[in-house]
PDB file of C-alpha atoms in Angstrom:
ATOM      1  CA  MET L  90     -38.012  34.890  32.997  1.00 44.00           C
ATOM      2  CA  THR L  91     -35.043  33.608  31.240  1.00 46.00           C
ATOM      3  CA  MET L  92     -34.915  31.435  28.916  1.00 47.00           C
ATOM      4  CA  ASN L  93     -33.601  28.189  29.205  1.00 51.00           C
ATOM      5  CA  THR L  94     -29.648  28.202  26.851  1.00 48.00           C
ATOM      6  CA  PRO L  95     -27.988  24.874  25.668  1.00 50.00           C
ATOM      7  CA  PRO L  96     -24.946  23.223  27.513  1.00 52.00           C
ATOM      8  CA  LEU L  97     -22.129  24.640  27.027  1.00 47.00           C
ATOM      9  CA  GLN L  98     -20.479  21.254  25.819  1.00 48.00           C
ATOM     10  CA  GLN L  99     -22.702  21.070  23.694  1.00 47.00           C
ATOM     11  CA  THR L 100     -22.495  24.955  21.877  1.00 43.00           C
ATOM     12  CA  THR L 101     -18.694  24.764  21.580  1.00 43.00           C
ATOM     13  CA  GLU L 102     -18.476  20.724  20.674  1.00 47.00           C
ATOM     14  CA  LYS L 103     -17.684  20.448  16.837  1.00 50.00           C
ATOM     15  CA  ARG L 104     -18.934  17.576  15.276  1.00 52.00           C
ATOM     16  CA  LYS L 105     -16.710  15.090  15.005  1.00 49.00           C
ATOM     17  CA  PRO L 106     -15.505  13.623  11.802  1.00 46.00           C
ATOM     18  CA  ARG L 107     -16.823  10.490  10.368  1.00 47.00           C
ATOM     19  CA  LEU L 108     -15.452   6.523  10.758  1.00 47.00           C
ATOM     20  CA  ASN L 109     -15.516   5.566   8.031  1.00 51.00           C
ATOM     21  CA  SER L 110     -14.724   9.123   5.307  1.00 84.00           C
ATOM     22  CA  PRO L 111     -13.020   8.333   3.065  1.00 79.00           C
ATOM     23  CA  PHE L 112      -9.819   9.857   3.696  1.00 81.00           C
ATOM     24  CA  LYS L 113      -9.833   7.448   7.075  1.00 85.00           C
ATOM     25  CA  SER L 114     -10.819   4.460   4.846  1.00 87.00           C
ATOM     26  CA  LEU L 115      -8.061   5.742   2.647  1.00 87.00           C
ATOM     27  CA  MET L 116      -5.243   5.426   5.437  1.00 87.00           C
ATOM     28  CA  ARG L 117      -6.666   2.107   6.171  1.00 89.00           C
ATOM     29  CA  ILE L 118      -6.223   0.502   2.302  1.00 92.00           C
ATOM     30  CA  HIS L 119      -2.486   2.665   2.311  1.00 92.00           C
ATOM     31  CA  TRP L 120      -1.388   0.101   5.994  1.00 91.00           C
ATOM     32  CA  TRP L 121      -2.829  -2.518   4.948  1.00 94.00           C
ATOM     33  CA  MET L 122      -0.660  -2.149   2.028  1.00 94.00           C
ATOM     34  CA  ALA L 123       2.054  -1.211   3.322  1.00 93.00           C
ATOM     35  CA  LEU L 124       1.879  -4.940   5.608  1.00 94.00           C
ATOM     36  CA  ALA L 125       1.341  -6.379   2.093  1.00 95.00           C
ATOM     37  CA  TYR L 126       4.771  -5.243   0.453  1.00 95.00           C
ATOM     38  CA  LEU L 127       6.690  -5.814   3.839  1.00 94.00           C
ATOM     39  CA  ILE L 128       6.282  -9.511   2.979  1.00 95.00           C
ATOM     40  CA  VAL L 129       5.846  -9.396  -0.650  1.00 95.00           C
ATOM     41  CA  PHE L 130       9.546  -7.947  -0.469  1.00 94.00           C
ATOM     42  CA  CYS L 131      10.539 -10.180   2.576  1.00 93.00           C
ATOM     43  CA  THR L 132       8.980 -13.498   1.123  1.00 93.00           C
ATOM     44  CA  GLY L 133      11.084 -12.284  -2.899  1.00 92.00           C
ATOM     45  CA  ILE L 134      14.155 -11.570  -0.748  1.00 90.00           C
ATOM     46  CA  PHE L 135      14.046 -15.146   0.856  1.00 90.00           C
ATOM     47  CA  MET L 136      12.437 -17.267  -2.095  1.00 89.00           C
ATOM     48  CA  VAL L 137      14.921 -16.672  -4.571  1.00 84.00           C
ATOM     49  CA  ASN L 138      17.823 -17.925  -2.862  1.00 85.00           C
ATOM     50  CA  LEU L 139      16.097 -21.441  -3.025  1.00 85.00           C
ATOM     51  CA  GLU L 140      16.900 -23.597  -4.918  1.00 84.00           C
ATOM     52  CA  ARG L 141      14.452 -25.708  -7.484  1.00 82.00           C
ATOM     53  CA  GLY L 142      13.397 -28.432  -5.426  1.00 78.00           C
ATOM     54  CA  GLN L 143      13.944 -27.369  -1.808  1.00 83.00           C
ATOM     55  CA  PHE L 144      11.540 -27.597   1.007  1.00 81.00           C
ATOM     56  CA  LEU L 145       8.329 -24.675   0.621  1.00 83.00           C
ATOM     57  CA  ARG L 146      10.003 -23.668  -2.132  1.00 87.00           C
ATOM     58  CA  SER L 147       6.875 -23.141  -4.350  1.00 89.00           C
ATOM     59  CA  GLU L 148       4.147 -22.125  -1.550  1.00 91.00           C
ATOM     60  CA  LEU L 149       6.507 -20.512  -1.255  1.00 92.00           C
ATOM     61  CA  TYR L 150       6.149 -18.599  -4.535  1.00 93.00           C
ATOM     62  CA  ASP L 151       2.603 -19.239  -4.664  1.00 94.00           C
ATOM     63  CA  PHE L 152       2.254 -17.103  -1.348  1.00 95.00           C
ATOM     64  CA  HIS L 153       4.452 -14.286  -2.947  1.00 96.00           C
ATOM     65  CA  LYS L 154       1.660 -14.115  -6.052  1.00 95.00           C
ATOM     66  CA  SER L 155      -1.137 -14.372  -3.681  1.00 96.00           C
ATOM     67  CA  ILE L 156      -0.120 -11.715  -1.792  1.00 96.00           C
ATOM     68  CA  GLY L 157       1.216  -9.528  -5.208  1.00 95.00           C
ATOM     69  CA  ILE L 158      -2.186 -10.491  -6.615  1.00 95.00           C
ATOM     70  CA  LEU L 159      -4.030  -8.742  -3.628  1.00 95.00           C
ATOM     71  CA  THR L 160      -2.037  -5.624  -3.469  1.00 95.00           C
ATOM     72  CA  MET L 161      -3.471  -5.213  -7.029  1.00 95.00           C
ATOM     73  CA  ALA L 162      -6.801  -5.719  -5.576  1.00 95.00           C
ATOM     74  CA  LEU L 163      -6.255  -3.495  -2.728  1.00 95.00           C
ATOM     75  CA  LEU L 164      -4.762  -0.842  -5.868  1.00 95.00           C
ATOM     76  CA  THR L 165      -7.646  -1.222  -7.618  1.00 95.00           C
ATOM     77  CA  TRP L 166      -9.592   0.210  -3.628  1.00 94.00           C
ATOM     78  CA  ARG L 167      -6.791   2.934  -2.977  1.00 93.00           C
ATOM     79  CA  ILE L 168      -7.659   5.018  -6.386  1.00 93.00           C
ATOM     80  CA  PHE L 169     -11.683   4.293  -6.457  1.00 93.00           C
ATOM     81  CA  THR L 170     -11.102   5.827  -2.362  1.00 92.00           C
ATOM     82  CA  LEU L 171      -8.245   8.391  -3.641  1.00 91.00           C
ATOM     83  CA  PHE L 172     -10.349   9.825  -6.145  1.00 88.00           C
ATOM     84  CA  GLN L 173     -13.091   9.837  -3.418  1.00 87.00           C
ATOM     85  CA  VAL L 174     -10.614  11.654  -0.645  1.00 85.00           C
ATOM     86  CA  TRP L 175      -9.884  14.082  -4.130  1.00 80.00           C
ATOM     87  CA  TRP L 176     -13.647  14.600  -4.838  1.00 81.00           C
ATOM     88  CA  ARG L 177     -14.305  16.263  -1.728  1.00 78.00           C
ATOM     89  CA  LYS L 178     -10.882  18.696  -1.067  1.00 74.00           C
ATOM     90  CA  TYR L 179     -10.784  19.999  -3.809  1.00 72.00           C
ATOM     91  CA  THR L 180     -13.839  20.267  -5.318  1.00 75.00           C
ATOM     92  CA  LYS L 181     -14.114  22.979  -1.432  1.00 74.00           C
ATOM     93  CA  ARG L 182     -10.909  24.524  -2.711  1.00 78.00           C
ATOM     94  CA  THR L 183      -8.156  24.260  -5.196  1.00 78.00           C
ATOM     95  CA  PRO L 184      -4.808  23.142  -4.187  1.00 75.00           C
ATOM     96  CA  LYS L 185      -2.069  26.238  -4.048  1.00 79.00           C
ATOM     97  CA  LEU L 186       0.444  24.598  -7.900  1.00 82.00           C
ATOM     98  CA  SER L 187       3.416  25.028  -5.324  1.00 86.00           C
ATOM     99  CA  PRO L 188       6.393  23.139  -6.345  1.00 87.00           C
ATOM    100  CA  ALA L 189       6.630  21.561  -2.350  1.00 85.00           C
ATOM    101  CA  TRP L 190       2.751  19.931  -4.524  1.00 82.00           C
ATOM    102  CA  TRP L 191       3.791  19.467  -7.501  1.00 89.00           C
ATOM    103  CA  ARG L 192       7.020  17.042  -5.743  1.00 89.00           C
ATOM    104  CA  ASN L 193       4.490  15.300  -3.908  1.00 88.00           C
ATOM    105  CA  PHE L 194       2.069  15.226  -6.686  1.00 89.00           C
ATOM    106  CA  THR L 195       5.249  13.844  -8.092  1.00 93.00           C
ATOM    107  CA  LEU L 196       5.820  11.104  -5.645  1.00 92.00           C
ATOM    108  CA  HIS L 197       2.892  10.236  -4.810  1.00 93.00           C
ATOM    109  CA  LEU L 198       2.146   9.257  -8.863  1.00 94.00           C
ATOM    110  CA  SER L 199       5.668   7.469  -9.271  1.00 95.00           C
ATOM    111  CA  LEU L 200       4.406   5.564  -5.994  1.00 95.00           C
ATOM    112  CA  TYR L 201       1.026   4.436  -8.027  1.00 96.00           C
ATOM    113  CA  LEU L 202       2.326   3.515 -10.746  1.00 96.00           C
ATOM    114  CA  PHE L 203       5.440   1.267  -9.506  1.00 96.00           C
ATOM    115  CA  MET L 204       2.441  -0.009  -7.321  1.00 96.00           C
ATOM    116  CA  GLY L 205       0.713  -1.680 -11.162  1.00 95.00           C
ATOM    117  CA  VAL L 206       3.415  -2.188 -12.672  1.00 96.00           C
ATOM    118  CA  VAL L 207       5.755  -3.448 -10.413  1.00 96.00           C
ATOM    119  CA  PRO L 208       2.928  -6.967 -10.180  1.00 95.00           C
ATOM    120  CA  ILE L 209       1.705  -7.204 -13.808  1.00 96.00           C
ATOM    121  CA  SER L 210       6.647  -7.630 -14.201  1.00 96.00           C
ATOM    122  CA  GLY L 211       5.276 -10.736 -11.876  1.00 95.00           C
ATOM    123  CA  PHE L 212       2.495 -11.887 -14.273  1.00 95.00           C
ATOM    124  CA  LEU L 213       4.476 -11.431 -17.237  1.00 96.00           C
ATOM    125  CA  LEU L 214       7.479 -13.637 -15.914  1.00 95.00           C
ATOM    126  CA  SER L 215       5.701 -16.215 -14.928  1.00 95.00           C
ATOM    127  CA  ASN L 216       3.250 -16.467 -17.459  1.00 96.00           C
ATOM    128  CA  SER L 217       5.871 -16.456 -19.430  1.00 96.00           C
ATOM    129  CA  PHE L 218       6.918 -19.983 -17.664  1.00 94.00           C
ATOM    130  CA  LYS L 219       4.415 -21.598 -17.850  1.00 92.00           C
ATOM    131  CA  ALA L 220       1.228 -21.207 -18.361  1.00 93.00           C
ATOM    132  CA  ASN L 221      -1.483 -20.951 -16.055  1.00 92.00           C
ATOM    133  CA  ASN L 222       1.730 -20.394 -13.789  1.00 93.00           C
ATOM    134  CA  VAL L 223       0.092 -17.597 -11.307  1.00 93.00           C
ATOM    135  CA  ARG L 224      -2.632 -18.518  -8.055  1.00 93.00           C
ATOM    136  CA  PHE L 225      -4.335 -16.652  -5.580  1.00 94.00           C
ATOM    137  CA  PHE L 226      -4.421 -18.457  -2.398  1.00 93.00           C
ATOM    138  CA  SER L 227      -4.543 -22.254  -4.758  1.00 88.00           C
ATOM    139  CA  ILE L 228      -7.313 -20.184  -7.209  1.00 93.00           C
ATOM    140  CA  THR L 229      -5.411 -20.975 -10.775  1.00 94.00           C
ATOM    141  CA  LEU L 230      -6.143 -17.016 -12.687  1.00 94.00           C
ATOM    142  CA  PRO L 231      -6.512 -17.049 -15.818  1.00 94.00           C
ATOM    143  CA  ASP L 232      -3.303 -15.506 -17.990  1.00 94.00           C
ATOM    144  CA  ILE L 233      -1.996 -11.822 -18.791  1.00 94.00           C
ATOM    145  CA  PHE L 234       0.940 -12.770 -21.247  1.00 95.00           C
ATOM    146  CA  PRO L 235       0.824 -16.069 -23.361  1.00 94.00           C
ATOM    147  CA  GLU L 236       3.561 -18.739 -22.537  1.00 94.00           C
ATOM    148  CA  ASN L 237       6.562 -16.673 -24.083  1.00 94.00           C
ATOM    149  CA  GLU L 238      10.456 -18.533 -23.132  1.00 93.00           C
ATOM    150  CA  ALA L 239      11.500 -15.970 -24.546  1.00 93.00           C
ATOM    151  CA  MET L 240      10.287 -13.701 -22.837  1.00 95.00           C
ATOM    152  CA  VAL L 241      11.505 -14.912 -19.572  1.00 95.00           C
ATOM    153  CA  GLU L 242      14.767 -13.654 -18.767  1.00 95.00           C
ATOM    154  CA  ILE L 243      12.836  -9.645 -19.808  1.00 95.00           C
ATOM    155  CA  GLY L 244       9.990 -10.284 -16.832  1.00 95.00           C
ATOM    156  CA  ARG L 245      13.223 -11.247 -14.207  1.00 94.00           C
ATOM    157  CA  ASN L 246      14.681  -7.930 -15.571  1.00 96.00           C
ATOM    158  CA  ALA L 247      11.426  -6.415 -15.589  1.00 96.00           C
ATOM    159  CA  HIS L 248      10.416  -7.614 -12.112  1.00 96.00           C
ATOM    160  CA  PHE L 249      14.265  -7.276 -10.539  1.00 95.00           C
ATOM    161  CA  TRP L 250      14.708  -3.168 -11.684  1.00 96.00           C
ATOM    162  CA  LEU L 251      11.005  -2.033 -11.104  1.00 96.00           C
ATOM    163  CA  ALA L 252      10.045  -3.921  -7.545  1.00 95.00           C
ATOM    164  CA  TYR L 253      13.950  -2.548  -6.355  1.00 95.00           C
ATOM    165  CA  THR L 254      13.365   0.830  -7.721  1.00 96.00           C
ATOM    166  CA  PHE L 255      10.079   0.653  -6.246  1.00 96.00           C
ATOM    167  CA  LEU L 256      12.215   0.771  -3.326  1.00 95.00           C
ATOM    168  CA  LEU L 257      13.329   2.658  -3.280  1.00 95.00           C
ATOM    169  CA  PHE L 258      10.578   5.717  -3.713  1.00 95.00           C
ATOM    170  CA  ILE L 259       9.721   3.992  -0.094  1.00 94.00           C
ATOM    171  CA  PHE L 260      12.433   4.695   1.317  1.00 93.00           C
ATOM    172  CA  ILE L 261      12.626   8.156  -0.102  1.00 92.00           C
ATOM    173  CA  HIS L 262       8.248   7.918   0.939  1.00 92.00           C
ATOM    174  CA  MET L 263       9.701   7.089   4.095  1.00 90.00           C
ATOM    175  CA  LEU L 264      11.630  10.333   4.706  1.00 90.00           C
ATOM    176  CA  THR L 265       9.338  12.727   3.250  1.00 87.00           C
ATOM    177  CA  TYR L 266       6.557  11.463   6.363  1.00 82.00           C
ATOM    178  CA  TRP L 267       9.248  10.194   7.905  1.00 84.00           C
ATOM    179  CA  LYS L 268       7.452  12.640  11.456  1.00 82.00           C
ATOM    180  CA  VAL L 269       4.077  10.832  10.997  1.00 77.00           C
ATOM    181  CA  ILE L 270       6.049   7.092  11.354  1.00 75.00           C
ATOM    182  CA  ARG L 271       7.259   8.087  14.272  1.00 79.00           C
ATOM    183  CA  ALA L 272       4.346   9.594  15.631  1.00 80.00           C
ATOM    184  CA  ASN L 273       1.918   6.310  14.445  1.00 75.00           C
ATOM    185  CA  TRP L 274       5.592   4.156  16.391  1.00 77.00           C
ATOM    186  CA  ARG L 275       4.766   5.681  19.578  1.00 82.00           C
ATOM    187  CA  ARG L 276       1.237   5.354  19.299  1.00 78.00           C
ATOM    188  CA  TRP L 277       1.637   1.473  18.526  1.00 74.00           C
ATOM    189  CA  VAL L 278       3.794   1.672  21.892  1.00 79.00           C
ATOM    190  CA  ASN L 279       1.540   3.480  23.378  1.00 79.00           C
ATOM    191  CA  PHE L 280      -1.104   0.536  22.811  1.00 71.00           C
ATOM    192  CA  ILE L 281       1.164  -2.181  23.198  1.00 78.00           C
ATOM    193  CA  ASN L 282       2.227  -0.860  27.043  1.00 78.00           C
ATOM    194  CA  ARG L 283      -1.281  -0.148  27.755  1.00 78.00           C
ATOM    195  CA  PHE L 284      -2.295  -3.936  26.638  1.00 74.00           C
ATOM    196  CA  GLN L 285       0.569  -5.527  28.246  1.00 76.00           C
ATOM    197  CA  GLN L 286      -0.664  -3.962  31.500  1.00 77.00           C
ATOM    198  CA  GLN L 287      -3.797  -4.281  31.173  1.00 78.00           C
ATOM    199  CA  THR L 288      -3.036  -8.178  30.567  1.00 69.00           C
TER     200      THR L 288
END
């Protein structure tokens, strides 16, 4: 008499990671924010070249501010999720504090700081120019800074230079993870091709 043994598939099959794991959530937030920042930069570059009173200029500014506020909400969610990832990762093993680890940490810390200070500088510019000047999809938000004509130019310069410095760091980030970007691009192209073949 022989004992029943479980099928080979059951013994060798590895448990797949949960789809709602913190790391997968972090990656989803990452790509949503990437799309939001692409919209913010494109609208920002376009709208500053429009003259006052030009058609849809005011609406474009409001849309730009709305997406900027959305990035701040996503950033809060992202930081919370990041701490969850760190907790799961570094409670099991401590990081190897190599020069490569510190470079990676410094780059990401800089990116997170820019994610916060760029929209805040936008608040400074908008609030200094006029009270009740920031709307989130038609909802007027409370002012963070008081109306102050003397701060308008400071806010404008801060928002401009911080935004373009942030853009520079994004390019450095893209170059650092170019292989990942290329792999994701191939997956996206394959997905589009399969979708077109099915339709």
